[in-house]
JSON list of C-alpha atoms in Angstrom, two decimals:
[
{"chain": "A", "resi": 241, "resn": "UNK", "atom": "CA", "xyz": [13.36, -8.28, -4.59]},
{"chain": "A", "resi": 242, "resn": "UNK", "atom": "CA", "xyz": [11.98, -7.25, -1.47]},
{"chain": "A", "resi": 243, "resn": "UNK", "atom": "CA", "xyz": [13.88, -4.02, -0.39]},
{"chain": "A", "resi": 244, "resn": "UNK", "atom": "CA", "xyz": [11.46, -3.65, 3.01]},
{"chain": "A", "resi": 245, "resn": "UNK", "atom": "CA", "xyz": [10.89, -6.62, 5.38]},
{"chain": "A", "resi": 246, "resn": "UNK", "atom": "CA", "xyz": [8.81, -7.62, 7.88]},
{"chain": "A", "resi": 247, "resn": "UNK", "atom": "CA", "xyz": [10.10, -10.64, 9.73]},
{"chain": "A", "resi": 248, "resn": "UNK", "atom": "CA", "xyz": [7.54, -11.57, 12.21]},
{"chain": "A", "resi": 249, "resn": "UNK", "atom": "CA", "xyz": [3.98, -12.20, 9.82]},
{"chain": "A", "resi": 250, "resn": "UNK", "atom": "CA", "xyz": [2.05, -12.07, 13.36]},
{"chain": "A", "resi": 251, "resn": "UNK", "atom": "CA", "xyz": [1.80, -10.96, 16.99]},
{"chain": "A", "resi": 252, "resn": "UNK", "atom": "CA", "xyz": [-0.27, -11.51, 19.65]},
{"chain": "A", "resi": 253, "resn": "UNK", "atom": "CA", "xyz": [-0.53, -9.37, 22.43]},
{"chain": "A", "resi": 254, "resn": "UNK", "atom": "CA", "xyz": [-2.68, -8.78, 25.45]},
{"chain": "A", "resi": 255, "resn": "UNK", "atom": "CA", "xyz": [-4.58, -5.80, 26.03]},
{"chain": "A", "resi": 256, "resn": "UNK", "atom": "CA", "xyz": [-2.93, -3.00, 27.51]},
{"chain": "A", "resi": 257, "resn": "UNK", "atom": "CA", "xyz": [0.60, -4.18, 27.10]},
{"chain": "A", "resi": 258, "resn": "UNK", "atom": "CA", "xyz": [2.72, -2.78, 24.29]},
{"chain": "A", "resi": 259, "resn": "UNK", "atom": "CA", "xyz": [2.95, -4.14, 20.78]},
{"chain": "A", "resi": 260, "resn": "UNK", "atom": "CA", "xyz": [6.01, -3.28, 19.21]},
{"chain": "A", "resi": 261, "resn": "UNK", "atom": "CA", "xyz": [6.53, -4.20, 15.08]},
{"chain": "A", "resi": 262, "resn": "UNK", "atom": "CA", "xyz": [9.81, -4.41, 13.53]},
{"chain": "A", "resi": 263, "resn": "UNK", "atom": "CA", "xyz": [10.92, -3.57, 9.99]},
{"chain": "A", "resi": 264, "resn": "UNK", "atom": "CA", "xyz": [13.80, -3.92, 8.32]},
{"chain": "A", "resi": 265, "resn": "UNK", "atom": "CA", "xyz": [15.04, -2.03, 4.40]},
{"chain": "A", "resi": 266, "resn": "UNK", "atom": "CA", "xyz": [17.82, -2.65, 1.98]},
{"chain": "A", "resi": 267, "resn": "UNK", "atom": "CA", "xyz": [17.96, 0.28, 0.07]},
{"chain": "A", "resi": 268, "resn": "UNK", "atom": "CA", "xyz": [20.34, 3.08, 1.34]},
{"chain": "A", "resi": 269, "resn": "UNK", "atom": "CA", "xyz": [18.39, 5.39, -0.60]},
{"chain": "A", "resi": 270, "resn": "UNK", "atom": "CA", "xyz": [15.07, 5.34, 1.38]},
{"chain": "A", "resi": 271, "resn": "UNK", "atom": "CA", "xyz": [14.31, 8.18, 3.74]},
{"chain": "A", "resi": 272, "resn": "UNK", "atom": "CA", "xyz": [11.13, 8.54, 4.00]},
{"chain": "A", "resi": 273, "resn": "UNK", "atom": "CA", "xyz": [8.90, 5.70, 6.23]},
{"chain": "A", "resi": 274, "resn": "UNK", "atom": "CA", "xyz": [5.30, 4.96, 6.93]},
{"chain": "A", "resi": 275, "resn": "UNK", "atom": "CA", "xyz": [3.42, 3.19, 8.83]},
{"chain": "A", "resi": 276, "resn": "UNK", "atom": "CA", "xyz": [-0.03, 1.65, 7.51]},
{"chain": "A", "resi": 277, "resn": "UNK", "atom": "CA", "xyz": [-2.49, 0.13, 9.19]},
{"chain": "A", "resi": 278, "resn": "UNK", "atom": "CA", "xyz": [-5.37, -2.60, 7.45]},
{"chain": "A", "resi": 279, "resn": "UNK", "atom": "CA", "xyz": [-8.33, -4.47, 8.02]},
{"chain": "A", "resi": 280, "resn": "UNK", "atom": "CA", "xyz": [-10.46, -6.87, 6.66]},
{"chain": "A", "resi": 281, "resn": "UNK", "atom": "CA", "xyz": [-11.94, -6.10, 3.35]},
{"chain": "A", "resi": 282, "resn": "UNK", "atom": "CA", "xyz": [-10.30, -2.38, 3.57]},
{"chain": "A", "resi": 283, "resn": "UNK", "atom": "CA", "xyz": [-7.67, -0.85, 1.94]},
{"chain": "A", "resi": 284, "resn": "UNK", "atom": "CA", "xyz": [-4.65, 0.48, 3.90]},
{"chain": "A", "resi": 285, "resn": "UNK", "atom": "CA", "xyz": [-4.71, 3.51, 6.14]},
{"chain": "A", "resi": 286, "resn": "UNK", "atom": "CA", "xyz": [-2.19, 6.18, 6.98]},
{"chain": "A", "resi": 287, "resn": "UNK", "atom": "CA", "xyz": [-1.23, 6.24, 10.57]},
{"chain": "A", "resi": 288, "resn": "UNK", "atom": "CA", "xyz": [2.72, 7.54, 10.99]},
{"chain": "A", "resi": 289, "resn": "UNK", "atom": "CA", "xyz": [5.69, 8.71, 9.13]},
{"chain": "A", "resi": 290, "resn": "UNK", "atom": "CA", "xyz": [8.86, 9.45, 10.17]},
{"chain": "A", "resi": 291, "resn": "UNK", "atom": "CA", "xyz": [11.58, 11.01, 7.45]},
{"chain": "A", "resi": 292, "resn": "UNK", "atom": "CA", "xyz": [15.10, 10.17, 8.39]},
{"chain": "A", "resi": 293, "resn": "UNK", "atom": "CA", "xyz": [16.30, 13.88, 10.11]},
{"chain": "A", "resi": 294, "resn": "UNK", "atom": "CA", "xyz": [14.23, 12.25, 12.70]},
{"chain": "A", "resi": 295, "resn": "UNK", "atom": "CA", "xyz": [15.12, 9.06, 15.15]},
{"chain": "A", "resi": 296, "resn": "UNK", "atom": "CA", "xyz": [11.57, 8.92, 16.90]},
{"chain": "A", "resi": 297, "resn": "UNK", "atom": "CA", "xyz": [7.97, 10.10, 16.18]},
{"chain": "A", "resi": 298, "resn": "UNK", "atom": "CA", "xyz": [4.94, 10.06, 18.26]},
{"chain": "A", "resi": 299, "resn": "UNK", "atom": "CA", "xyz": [1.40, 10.58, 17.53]},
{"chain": "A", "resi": 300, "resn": "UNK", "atom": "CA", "xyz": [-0.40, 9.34, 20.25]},
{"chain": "A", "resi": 301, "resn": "UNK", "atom": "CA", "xyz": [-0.29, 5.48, 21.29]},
{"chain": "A", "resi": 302, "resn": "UNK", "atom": "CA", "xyz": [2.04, 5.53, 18.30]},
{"chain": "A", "resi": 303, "resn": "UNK", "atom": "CA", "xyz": [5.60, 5.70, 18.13]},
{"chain": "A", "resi": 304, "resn": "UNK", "atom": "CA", "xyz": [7.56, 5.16, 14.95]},
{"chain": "A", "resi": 305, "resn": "UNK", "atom": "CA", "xyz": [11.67, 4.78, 16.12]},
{"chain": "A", "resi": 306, "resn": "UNK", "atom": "CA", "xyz": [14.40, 4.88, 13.25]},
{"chain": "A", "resi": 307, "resn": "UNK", "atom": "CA", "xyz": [17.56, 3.66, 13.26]},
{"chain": "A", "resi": 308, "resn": "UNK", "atom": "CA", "xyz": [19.46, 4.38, 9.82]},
{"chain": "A", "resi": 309, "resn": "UNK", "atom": "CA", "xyz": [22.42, 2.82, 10.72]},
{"chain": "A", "resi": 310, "resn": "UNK", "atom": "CA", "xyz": [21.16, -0.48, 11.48]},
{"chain": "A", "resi": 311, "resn": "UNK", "atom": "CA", "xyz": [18.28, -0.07, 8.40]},
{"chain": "A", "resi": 312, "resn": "UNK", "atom": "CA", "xyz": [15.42, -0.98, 10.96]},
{"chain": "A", "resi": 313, "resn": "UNK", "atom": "CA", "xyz": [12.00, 1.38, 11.90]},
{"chain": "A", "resi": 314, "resn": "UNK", "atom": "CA", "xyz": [9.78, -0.17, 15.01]},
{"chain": "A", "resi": 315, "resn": "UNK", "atom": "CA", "xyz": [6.15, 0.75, 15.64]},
{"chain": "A", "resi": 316, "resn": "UNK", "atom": "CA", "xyz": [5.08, 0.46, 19.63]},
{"chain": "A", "resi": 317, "resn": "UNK", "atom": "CA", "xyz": [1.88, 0.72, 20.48]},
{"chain": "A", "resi": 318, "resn": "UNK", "atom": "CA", "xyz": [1.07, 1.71, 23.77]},
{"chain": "A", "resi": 319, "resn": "UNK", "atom": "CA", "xyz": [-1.29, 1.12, 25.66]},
{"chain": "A", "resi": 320, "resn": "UNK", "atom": "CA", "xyz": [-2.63, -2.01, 22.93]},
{"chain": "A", "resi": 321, "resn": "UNK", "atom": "CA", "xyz": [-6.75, -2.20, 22.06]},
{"chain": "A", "resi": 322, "resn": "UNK", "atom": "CA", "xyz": [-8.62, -4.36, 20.90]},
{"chain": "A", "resi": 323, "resn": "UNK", "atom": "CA", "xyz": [-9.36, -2.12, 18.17]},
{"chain": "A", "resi": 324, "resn": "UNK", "atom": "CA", "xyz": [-5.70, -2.41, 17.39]},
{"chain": "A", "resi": 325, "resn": "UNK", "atom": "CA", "xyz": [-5.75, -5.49, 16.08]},
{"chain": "A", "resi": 326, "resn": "UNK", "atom": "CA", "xyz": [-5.33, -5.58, 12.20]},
{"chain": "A", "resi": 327, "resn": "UNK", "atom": "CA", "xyz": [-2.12, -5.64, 9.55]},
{"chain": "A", "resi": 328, "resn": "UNK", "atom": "CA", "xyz": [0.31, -3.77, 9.67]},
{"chain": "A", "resi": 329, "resn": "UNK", "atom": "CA", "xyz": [2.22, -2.42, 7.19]},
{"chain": "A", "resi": 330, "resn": "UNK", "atom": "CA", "xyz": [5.58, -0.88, 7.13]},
{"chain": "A", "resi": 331, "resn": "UNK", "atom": "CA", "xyz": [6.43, 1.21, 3.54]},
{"chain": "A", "resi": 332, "resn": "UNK", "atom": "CA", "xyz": [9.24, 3.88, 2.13]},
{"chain": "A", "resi": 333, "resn": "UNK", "atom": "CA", "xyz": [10.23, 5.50, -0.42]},
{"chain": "A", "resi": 334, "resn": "UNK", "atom": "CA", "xyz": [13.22, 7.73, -1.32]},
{"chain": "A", "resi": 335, "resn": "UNK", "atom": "CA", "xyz": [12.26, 11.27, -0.74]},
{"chain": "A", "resi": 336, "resn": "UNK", "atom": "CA", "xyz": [8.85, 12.63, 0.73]},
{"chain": "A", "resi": 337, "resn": "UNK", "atom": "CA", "xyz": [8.32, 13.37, -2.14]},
{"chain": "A", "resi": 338, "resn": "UNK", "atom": "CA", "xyz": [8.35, 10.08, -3.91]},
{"chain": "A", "resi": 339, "resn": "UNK", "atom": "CA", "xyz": [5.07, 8.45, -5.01]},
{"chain": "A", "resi": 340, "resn": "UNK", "atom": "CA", "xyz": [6.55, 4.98, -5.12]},
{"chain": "A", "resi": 341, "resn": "UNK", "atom": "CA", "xyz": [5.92, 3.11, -1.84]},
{"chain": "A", "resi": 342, "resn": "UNK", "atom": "CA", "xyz": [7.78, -0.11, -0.97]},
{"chain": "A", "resi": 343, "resn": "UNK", "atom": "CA", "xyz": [5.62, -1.95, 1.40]},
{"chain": "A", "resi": 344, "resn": "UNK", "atom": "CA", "xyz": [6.88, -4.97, 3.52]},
{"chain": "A", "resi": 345, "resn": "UNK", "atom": "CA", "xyz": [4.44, -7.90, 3.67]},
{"chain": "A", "resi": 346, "resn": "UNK", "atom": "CA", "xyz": [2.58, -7.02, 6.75]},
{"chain": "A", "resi": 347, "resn": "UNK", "atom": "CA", "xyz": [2.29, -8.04, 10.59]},
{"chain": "A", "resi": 348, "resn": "UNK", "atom": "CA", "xyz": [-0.81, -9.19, 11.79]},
{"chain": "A", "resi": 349, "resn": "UNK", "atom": "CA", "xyz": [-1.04, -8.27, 15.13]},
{"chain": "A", "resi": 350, "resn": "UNK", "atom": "CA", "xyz": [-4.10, -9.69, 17.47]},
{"chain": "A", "resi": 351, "resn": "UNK", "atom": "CA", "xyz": [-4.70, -8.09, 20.34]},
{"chain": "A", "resi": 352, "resn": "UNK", "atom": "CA", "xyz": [-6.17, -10.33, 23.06]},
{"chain": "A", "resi": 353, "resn": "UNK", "atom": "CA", "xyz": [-9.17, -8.80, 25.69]},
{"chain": "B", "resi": 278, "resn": "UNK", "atom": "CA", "xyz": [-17.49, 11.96, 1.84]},
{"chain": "B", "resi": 279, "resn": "UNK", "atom": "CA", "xyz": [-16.70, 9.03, -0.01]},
{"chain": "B", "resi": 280, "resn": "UNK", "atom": "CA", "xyz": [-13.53, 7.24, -0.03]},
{"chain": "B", "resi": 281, "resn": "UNK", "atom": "CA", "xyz": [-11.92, 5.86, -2.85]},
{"chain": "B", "resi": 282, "resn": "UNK", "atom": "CA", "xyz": [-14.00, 3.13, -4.55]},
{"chain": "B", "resi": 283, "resn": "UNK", "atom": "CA", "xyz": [-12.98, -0.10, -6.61]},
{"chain": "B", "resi": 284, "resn": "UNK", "atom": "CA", "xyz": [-14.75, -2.57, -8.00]},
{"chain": "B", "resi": 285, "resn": "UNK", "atom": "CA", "xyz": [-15.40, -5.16, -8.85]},
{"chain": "B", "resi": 286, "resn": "UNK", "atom": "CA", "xyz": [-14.50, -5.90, -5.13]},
{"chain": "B", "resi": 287, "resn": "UNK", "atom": "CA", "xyz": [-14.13, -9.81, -6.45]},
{"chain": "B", "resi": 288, "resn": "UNK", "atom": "CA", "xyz": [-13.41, -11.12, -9.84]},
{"chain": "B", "resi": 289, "resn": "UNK", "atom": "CA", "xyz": [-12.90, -14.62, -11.34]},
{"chain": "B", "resi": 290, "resn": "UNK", "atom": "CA", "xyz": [-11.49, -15.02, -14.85]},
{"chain": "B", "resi": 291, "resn": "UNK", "atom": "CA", "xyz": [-10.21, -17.98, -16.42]},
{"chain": "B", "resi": 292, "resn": "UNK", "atom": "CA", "xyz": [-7.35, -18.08, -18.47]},
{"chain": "B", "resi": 293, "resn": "UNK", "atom": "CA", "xyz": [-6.79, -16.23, -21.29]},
{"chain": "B", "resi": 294, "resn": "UNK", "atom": "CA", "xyz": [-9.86, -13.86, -20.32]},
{"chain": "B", "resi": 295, "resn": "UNK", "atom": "CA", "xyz": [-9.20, -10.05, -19.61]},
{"chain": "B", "resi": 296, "resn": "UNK", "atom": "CA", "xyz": [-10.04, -8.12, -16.32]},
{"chain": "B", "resi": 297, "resn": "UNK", "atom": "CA", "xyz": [-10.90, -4.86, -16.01]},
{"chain": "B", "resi": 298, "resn": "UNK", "atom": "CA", "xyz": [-10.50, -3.33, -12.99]},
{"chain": "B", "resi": 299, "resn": "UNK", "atom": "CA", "xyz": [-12.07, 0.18, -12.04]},
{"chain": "B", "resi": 300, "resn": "UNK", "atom": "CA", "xyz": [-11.06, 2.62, -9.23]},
{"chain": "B", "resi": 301, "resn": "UNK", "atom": "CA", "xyz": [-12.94, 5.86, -8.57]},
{"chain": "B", "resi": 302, "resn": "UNK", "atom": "CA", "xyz": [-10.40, 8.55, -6.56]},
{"chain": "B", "resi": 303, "resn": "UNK", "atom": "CA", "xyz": [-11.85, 10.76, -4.05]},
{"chain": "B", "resi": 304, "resn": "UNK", "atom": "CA", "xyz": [-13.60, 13.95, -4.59]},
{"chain": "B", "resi": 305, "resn": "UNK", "atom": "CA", "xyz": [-10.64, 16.50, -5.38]},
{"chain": "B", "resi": 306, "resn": "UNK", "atom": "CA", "xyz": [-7.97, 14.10, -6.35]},
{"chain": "B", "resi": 307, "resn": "UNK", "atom": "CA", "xyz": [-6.52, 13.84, -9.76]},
{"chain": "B", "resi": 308, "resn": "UNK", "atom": "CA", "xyz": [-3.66, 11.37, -8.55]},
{"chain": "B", "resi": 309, "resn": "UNK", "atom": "CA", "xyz": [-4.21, 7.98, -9.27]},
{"chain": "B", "resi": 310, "resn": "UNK", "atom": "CA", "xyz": [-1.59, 5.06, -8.40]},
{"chain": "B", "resi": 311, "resn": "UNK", "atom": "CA", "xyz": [-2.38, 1.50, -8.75]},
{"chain": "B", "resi": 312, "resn": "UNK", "atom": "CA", "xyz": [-0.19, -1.51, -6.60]},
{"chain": "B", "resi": 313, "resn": "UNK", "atom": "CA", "xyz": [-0.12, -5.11, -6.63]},
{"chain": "B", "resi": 314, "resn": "UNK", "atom": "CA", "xyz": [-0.31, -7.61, -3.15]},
{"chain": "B", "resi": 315, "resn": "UNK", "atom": "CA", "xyz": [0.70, -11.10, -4.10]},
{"chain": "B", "resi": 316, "resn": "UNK", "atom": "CA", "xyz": [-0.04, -13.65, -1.78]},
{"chain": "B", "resi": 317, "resn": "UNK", "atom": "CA", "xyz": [2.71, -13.45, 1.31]},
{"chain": "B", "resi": 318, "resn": "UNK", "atom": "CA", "xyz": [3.89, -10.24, -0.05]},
{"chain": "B", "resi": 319, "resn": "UNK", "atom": "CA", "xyz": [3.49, -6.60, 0.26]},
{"chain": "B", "resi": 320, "resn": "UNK", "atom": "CA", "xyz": [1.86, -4.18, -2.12]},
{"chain": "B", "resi": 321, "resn": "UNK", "atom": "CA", "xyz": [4.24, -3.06, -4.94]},
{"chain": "B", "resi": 322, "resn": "UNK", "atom": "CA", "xyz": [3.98, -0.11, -7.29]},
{"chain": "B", "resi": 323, "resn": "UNK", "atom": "CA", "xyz": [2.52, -0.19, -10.94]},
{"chain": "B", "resi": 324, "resn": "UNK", "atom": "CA", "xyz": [1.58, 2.85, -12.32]},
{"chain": "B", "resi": 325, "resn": "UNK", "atom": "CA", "xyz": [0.55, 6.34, -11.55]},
{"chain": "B", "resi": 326, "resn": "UNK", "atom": "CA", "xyz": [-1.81, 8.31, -13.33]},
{"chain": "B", "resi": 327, "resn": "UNK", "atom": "CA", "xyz": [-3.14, 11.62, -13.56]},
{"chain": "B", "resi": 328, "resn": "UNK", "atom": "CA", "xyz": [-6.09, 12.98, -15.74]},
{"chain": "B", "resi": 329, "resn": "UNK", "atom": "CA", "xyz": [-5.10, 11.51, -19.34]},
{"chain": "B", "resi": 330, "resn": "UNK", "atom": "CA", "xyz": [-1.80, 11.09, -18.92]},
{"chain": "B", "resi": 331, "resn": "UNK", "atom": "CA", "xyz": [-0.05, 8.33, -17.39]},
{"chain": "B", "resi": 332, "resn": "UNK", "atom": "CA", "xyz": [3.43, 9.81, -15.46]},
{"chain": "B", "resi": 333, "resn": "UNK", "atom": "CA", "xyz": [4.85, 6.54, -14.32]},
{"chain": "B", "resi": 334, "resn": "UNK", "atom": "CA", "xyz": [4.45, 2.81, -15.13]},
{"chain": "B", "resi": 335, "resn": "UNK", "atom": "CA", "xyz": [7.90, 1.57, -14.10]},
{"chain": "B", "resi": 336, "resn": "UNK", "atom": "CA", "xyz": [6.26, -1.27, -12.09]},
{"chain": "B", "resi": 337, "resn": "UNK", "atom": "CA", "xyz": [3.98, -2.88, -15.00]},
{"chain": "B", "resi": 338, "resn": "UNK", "atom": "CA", "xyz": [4.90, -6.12, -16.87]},
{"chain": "B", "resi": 339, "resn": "UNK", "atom": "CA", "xyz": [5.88, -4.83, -19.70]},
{"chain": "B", "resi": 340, "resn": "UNK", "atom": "CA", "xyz": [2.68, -7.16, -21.37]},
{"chain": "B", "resi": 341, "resn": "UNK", "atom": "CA", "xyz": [-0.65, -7.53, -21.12]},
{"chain": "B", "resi": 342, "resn": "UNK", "atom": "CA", "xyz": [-1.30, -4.60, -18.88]},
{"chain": "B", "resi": 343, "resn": "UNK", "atom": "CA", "xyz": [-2.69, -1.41, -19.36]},
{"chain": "B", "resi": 344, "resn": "UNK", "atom": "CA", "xyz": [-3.85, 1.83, -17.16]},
{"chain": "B", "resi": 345, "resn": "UNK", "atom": "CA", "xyz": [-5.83, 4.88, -18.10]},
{"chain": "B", "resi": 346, "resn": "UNK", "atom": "CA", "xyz": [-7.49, 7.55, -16.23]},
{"chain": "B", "resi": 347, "resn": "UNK", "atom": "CA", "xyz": [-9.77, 9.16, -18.56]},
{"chain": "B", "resi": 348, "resn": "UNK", "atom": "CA", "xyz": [-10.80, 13.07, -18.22]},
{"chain": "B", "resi": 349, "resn": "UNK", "atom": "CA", "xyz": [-14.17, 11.72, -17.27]},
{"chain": "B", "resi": 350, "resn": "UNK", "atom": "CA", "xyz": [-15.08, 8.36, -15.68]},
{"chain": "B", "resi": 351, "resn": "UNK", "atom": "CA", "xyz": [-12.59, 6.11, -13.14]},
{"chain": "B", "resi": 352, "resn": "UNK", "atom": "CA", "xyz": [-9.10, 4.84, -13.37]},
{"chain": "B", "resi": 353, "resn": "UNK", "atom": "CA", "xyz": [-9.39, 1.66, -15.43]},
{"chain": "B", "resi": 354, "resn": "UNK", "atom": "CA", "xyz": [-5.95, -1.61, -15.02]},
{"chain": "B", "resi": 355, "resn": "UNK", "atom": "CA", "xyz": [-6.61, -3.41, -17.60]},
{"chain": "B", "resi": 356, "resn": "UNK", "atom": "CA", "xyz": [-5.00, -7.38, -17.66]},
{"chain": "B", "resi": 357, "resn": "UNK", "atom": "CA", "xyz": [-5.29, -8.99, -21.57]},
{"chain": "B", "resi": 358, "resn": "UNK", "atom": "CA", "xyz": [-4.94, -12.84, -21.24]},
{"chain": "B", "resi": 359, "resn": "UNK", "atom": "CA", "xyz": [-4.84, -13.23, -17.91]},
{"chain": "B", "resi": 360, "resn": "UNK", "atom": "CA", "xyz": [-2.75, -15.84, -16.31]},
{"chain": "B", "resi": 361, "resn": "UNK", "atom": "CA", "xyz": [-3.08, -17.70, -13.02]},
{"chain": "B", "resi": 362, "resn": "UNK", "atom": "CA", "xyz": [0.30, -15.57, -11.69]},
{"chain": "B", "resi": 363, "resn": "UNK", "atom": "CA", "xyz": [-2.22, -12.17, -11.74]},
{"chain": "B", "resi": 364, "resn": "UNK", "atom": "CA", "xyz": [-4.13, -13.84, -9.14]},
{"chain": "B", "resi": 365, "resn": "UNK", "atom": "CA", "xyz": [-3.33, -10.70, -6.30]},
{"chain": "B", "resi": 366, "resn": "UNK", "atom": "CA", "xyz": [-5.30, -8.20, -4.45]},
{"chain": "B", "resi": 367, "resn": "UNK", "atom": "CA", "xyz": [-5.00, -5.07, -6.71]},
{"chain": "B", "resi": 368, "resn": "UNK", "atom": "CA", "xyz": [-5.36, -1.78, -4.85]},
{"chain": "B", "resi": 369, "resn": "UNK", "atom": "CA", "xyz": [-6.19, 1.55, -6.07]},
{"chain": "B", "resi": 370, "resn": "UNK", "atom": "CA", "xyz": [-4.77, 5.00, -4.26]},
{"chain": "B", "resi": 371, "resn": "UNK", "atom": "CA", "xyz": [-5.43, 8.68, -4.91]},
{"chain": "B", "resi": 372, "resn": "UNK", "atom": "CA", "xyz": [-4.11, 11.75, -3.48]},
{"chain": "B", "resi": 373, "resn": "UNK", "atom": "CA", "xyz": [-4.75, 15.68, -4.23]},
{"chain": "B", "resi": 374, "resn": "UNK", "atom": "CA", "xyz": [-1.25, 16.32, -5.79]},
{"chain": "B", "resi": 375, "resn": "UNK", "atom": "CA", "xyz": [1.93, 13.91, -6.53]},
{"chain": "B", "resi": 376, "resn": "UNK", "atom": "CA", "xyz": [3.25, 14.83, -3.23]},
{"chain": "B", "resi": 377, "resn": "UNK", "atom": "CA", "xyz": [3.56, 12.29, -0.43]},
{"chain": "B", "resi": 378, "resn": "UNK", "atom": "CA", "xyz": [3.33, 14.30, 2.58]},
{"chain": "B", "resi": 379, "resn": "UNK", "atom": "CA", "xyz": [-0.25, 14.24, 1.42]},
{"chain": "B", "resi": 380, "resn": "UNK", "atom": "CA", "xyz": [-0.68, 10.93, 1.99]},
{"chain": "B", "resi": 381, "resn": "UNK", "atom": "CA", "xyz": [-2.00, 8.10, -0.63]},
{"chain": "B", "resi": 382, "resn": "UNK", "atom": "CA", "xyz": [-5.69, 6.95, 0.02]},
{"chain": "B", "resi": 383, "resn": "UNK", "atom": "CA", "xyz": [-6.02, 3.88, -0.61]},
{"chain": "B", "resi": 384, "resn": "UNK", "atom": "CA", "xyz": [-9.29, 1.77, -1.82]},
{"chain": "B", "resi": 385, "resn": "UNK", "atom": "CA", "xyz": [-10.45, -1.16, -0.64]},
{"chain": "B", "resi": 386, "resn": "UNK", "atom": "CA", "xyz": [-9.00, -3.32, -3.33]},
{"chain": "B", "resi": 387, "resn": "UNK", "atom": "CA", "xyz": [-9.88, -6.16, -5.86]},
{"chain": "B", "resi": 388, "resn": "UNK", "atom": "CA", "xyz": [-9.05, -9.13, -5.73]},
{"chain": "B", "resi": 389, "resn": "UNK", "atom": "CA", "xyz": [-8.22, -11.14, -8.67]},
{"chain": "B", "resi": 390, "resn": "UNK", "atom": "CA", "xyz": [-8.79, -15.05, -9.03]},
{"chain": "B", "resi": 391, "resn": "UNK", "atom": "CA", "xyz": [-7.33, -16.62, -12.09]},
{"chain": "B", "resi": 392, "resn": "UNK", "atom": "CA", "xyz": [-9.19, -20.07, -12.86]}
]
């Protein structure tokens, strides 16, 4: 039972241009969201959060956007680097305080030079 | 500073065979969770561990598996009679305290190939 979903499995994007990642949840209850990031033979990274008081978040080239009534969170990335190109993971859990992540199944996004 | 390490990184196992699976948490961090990839799907929750005492294993069959974090020594997921449906990347995350503001760190997984 997958309660968070990531439609698209890839995207390809040229450098420079924006990516932007979409993720969709089931469960009401979740209100807490992070973004992870993932490459090759590594384990997944940290890179934003956004709790649900919130409707945008920035860090950077990174913006996490929430929309609670729809159930969807995007990630842009702007402007998109080479480096950028990895999986992507979208996760949440019920509560910042909650330990149990629900990851969706990834995007892998390749950035072209 | 090290990260957190697992290993083995790769391990084959025919059925019927256990696997042991080891994850070492980063200096300072007594929080130990352990998830689950299967192929074309995202990591799911097993267990959650600190020193000697396990605080939450809603997310592991209720068979053949096993966790422990020892006082001394790593995290140890333990799968009896393995079966080609364990075949999954298994990653290993730690964090200071049991709060998630602090993040999860996670290792670079293992991945598991039932024969």
């Amino acid at each position: 039972d997958q309660q968070v979903k990531q439609n698209s499995p890839s995207l390809s994007v040229q450098e420079g241009r924006i990516s932007i990642l979409n993720c969709d949840y089931t469960n009401s209850m979740f209100d807490y969201f992070l973004w992870y990031k993932k490459y090759p033979a590594e384990g997944p990274t940290f890179l934003i959060s956004i709790s649900s008081i919130k409707d945008k978040n920035e860090d950077g080239r990174f913006t996490v956007f929430l929309n609670k009534s729809a159930k969807h969170l995007s990630l842009h990335i702007v402007p998109s680097q080479p480096g950028d190109s990895a999986v992507y993971f979208c996760a949440a859990s019920e509560g910042s305080n909650d330990y149990k992540l629900s990851f969706g199944a990834g995007t892998t996004v390749t950035v072209r030079a | 500073n090290a990260g957190v390490m697992q290993n083995p990184r790769h391990l084959v196992r025919r059925r019927g065979q256990e696997a042991r699976l080891r994850c070492s948490p980063m200096k300072g961090h007594s929080h130990v969770y352990w998830y689950r990839q299967l192929p074309e799907e995202g990591l799911k929750f097993m267990v959650y561990l600190q020193k000697e005492n396990i605080i939450d294993e809603s997310g592991m069959p209720k068979e053949r598996f096993s966790a422990e974090f020892p006082k001394e020594g790593p995290s140890i997921l333990r799968i009896q009679q393995v079966v080609r449906g364990d075949s999954a990347a298994y990653f290993c995350a730690s964090s200071p305290n049991g709060m998630l503001y602090n993040e999860q760190f996670f290792g670079p997984g293992t991945r598991l190939t039932v024969l």
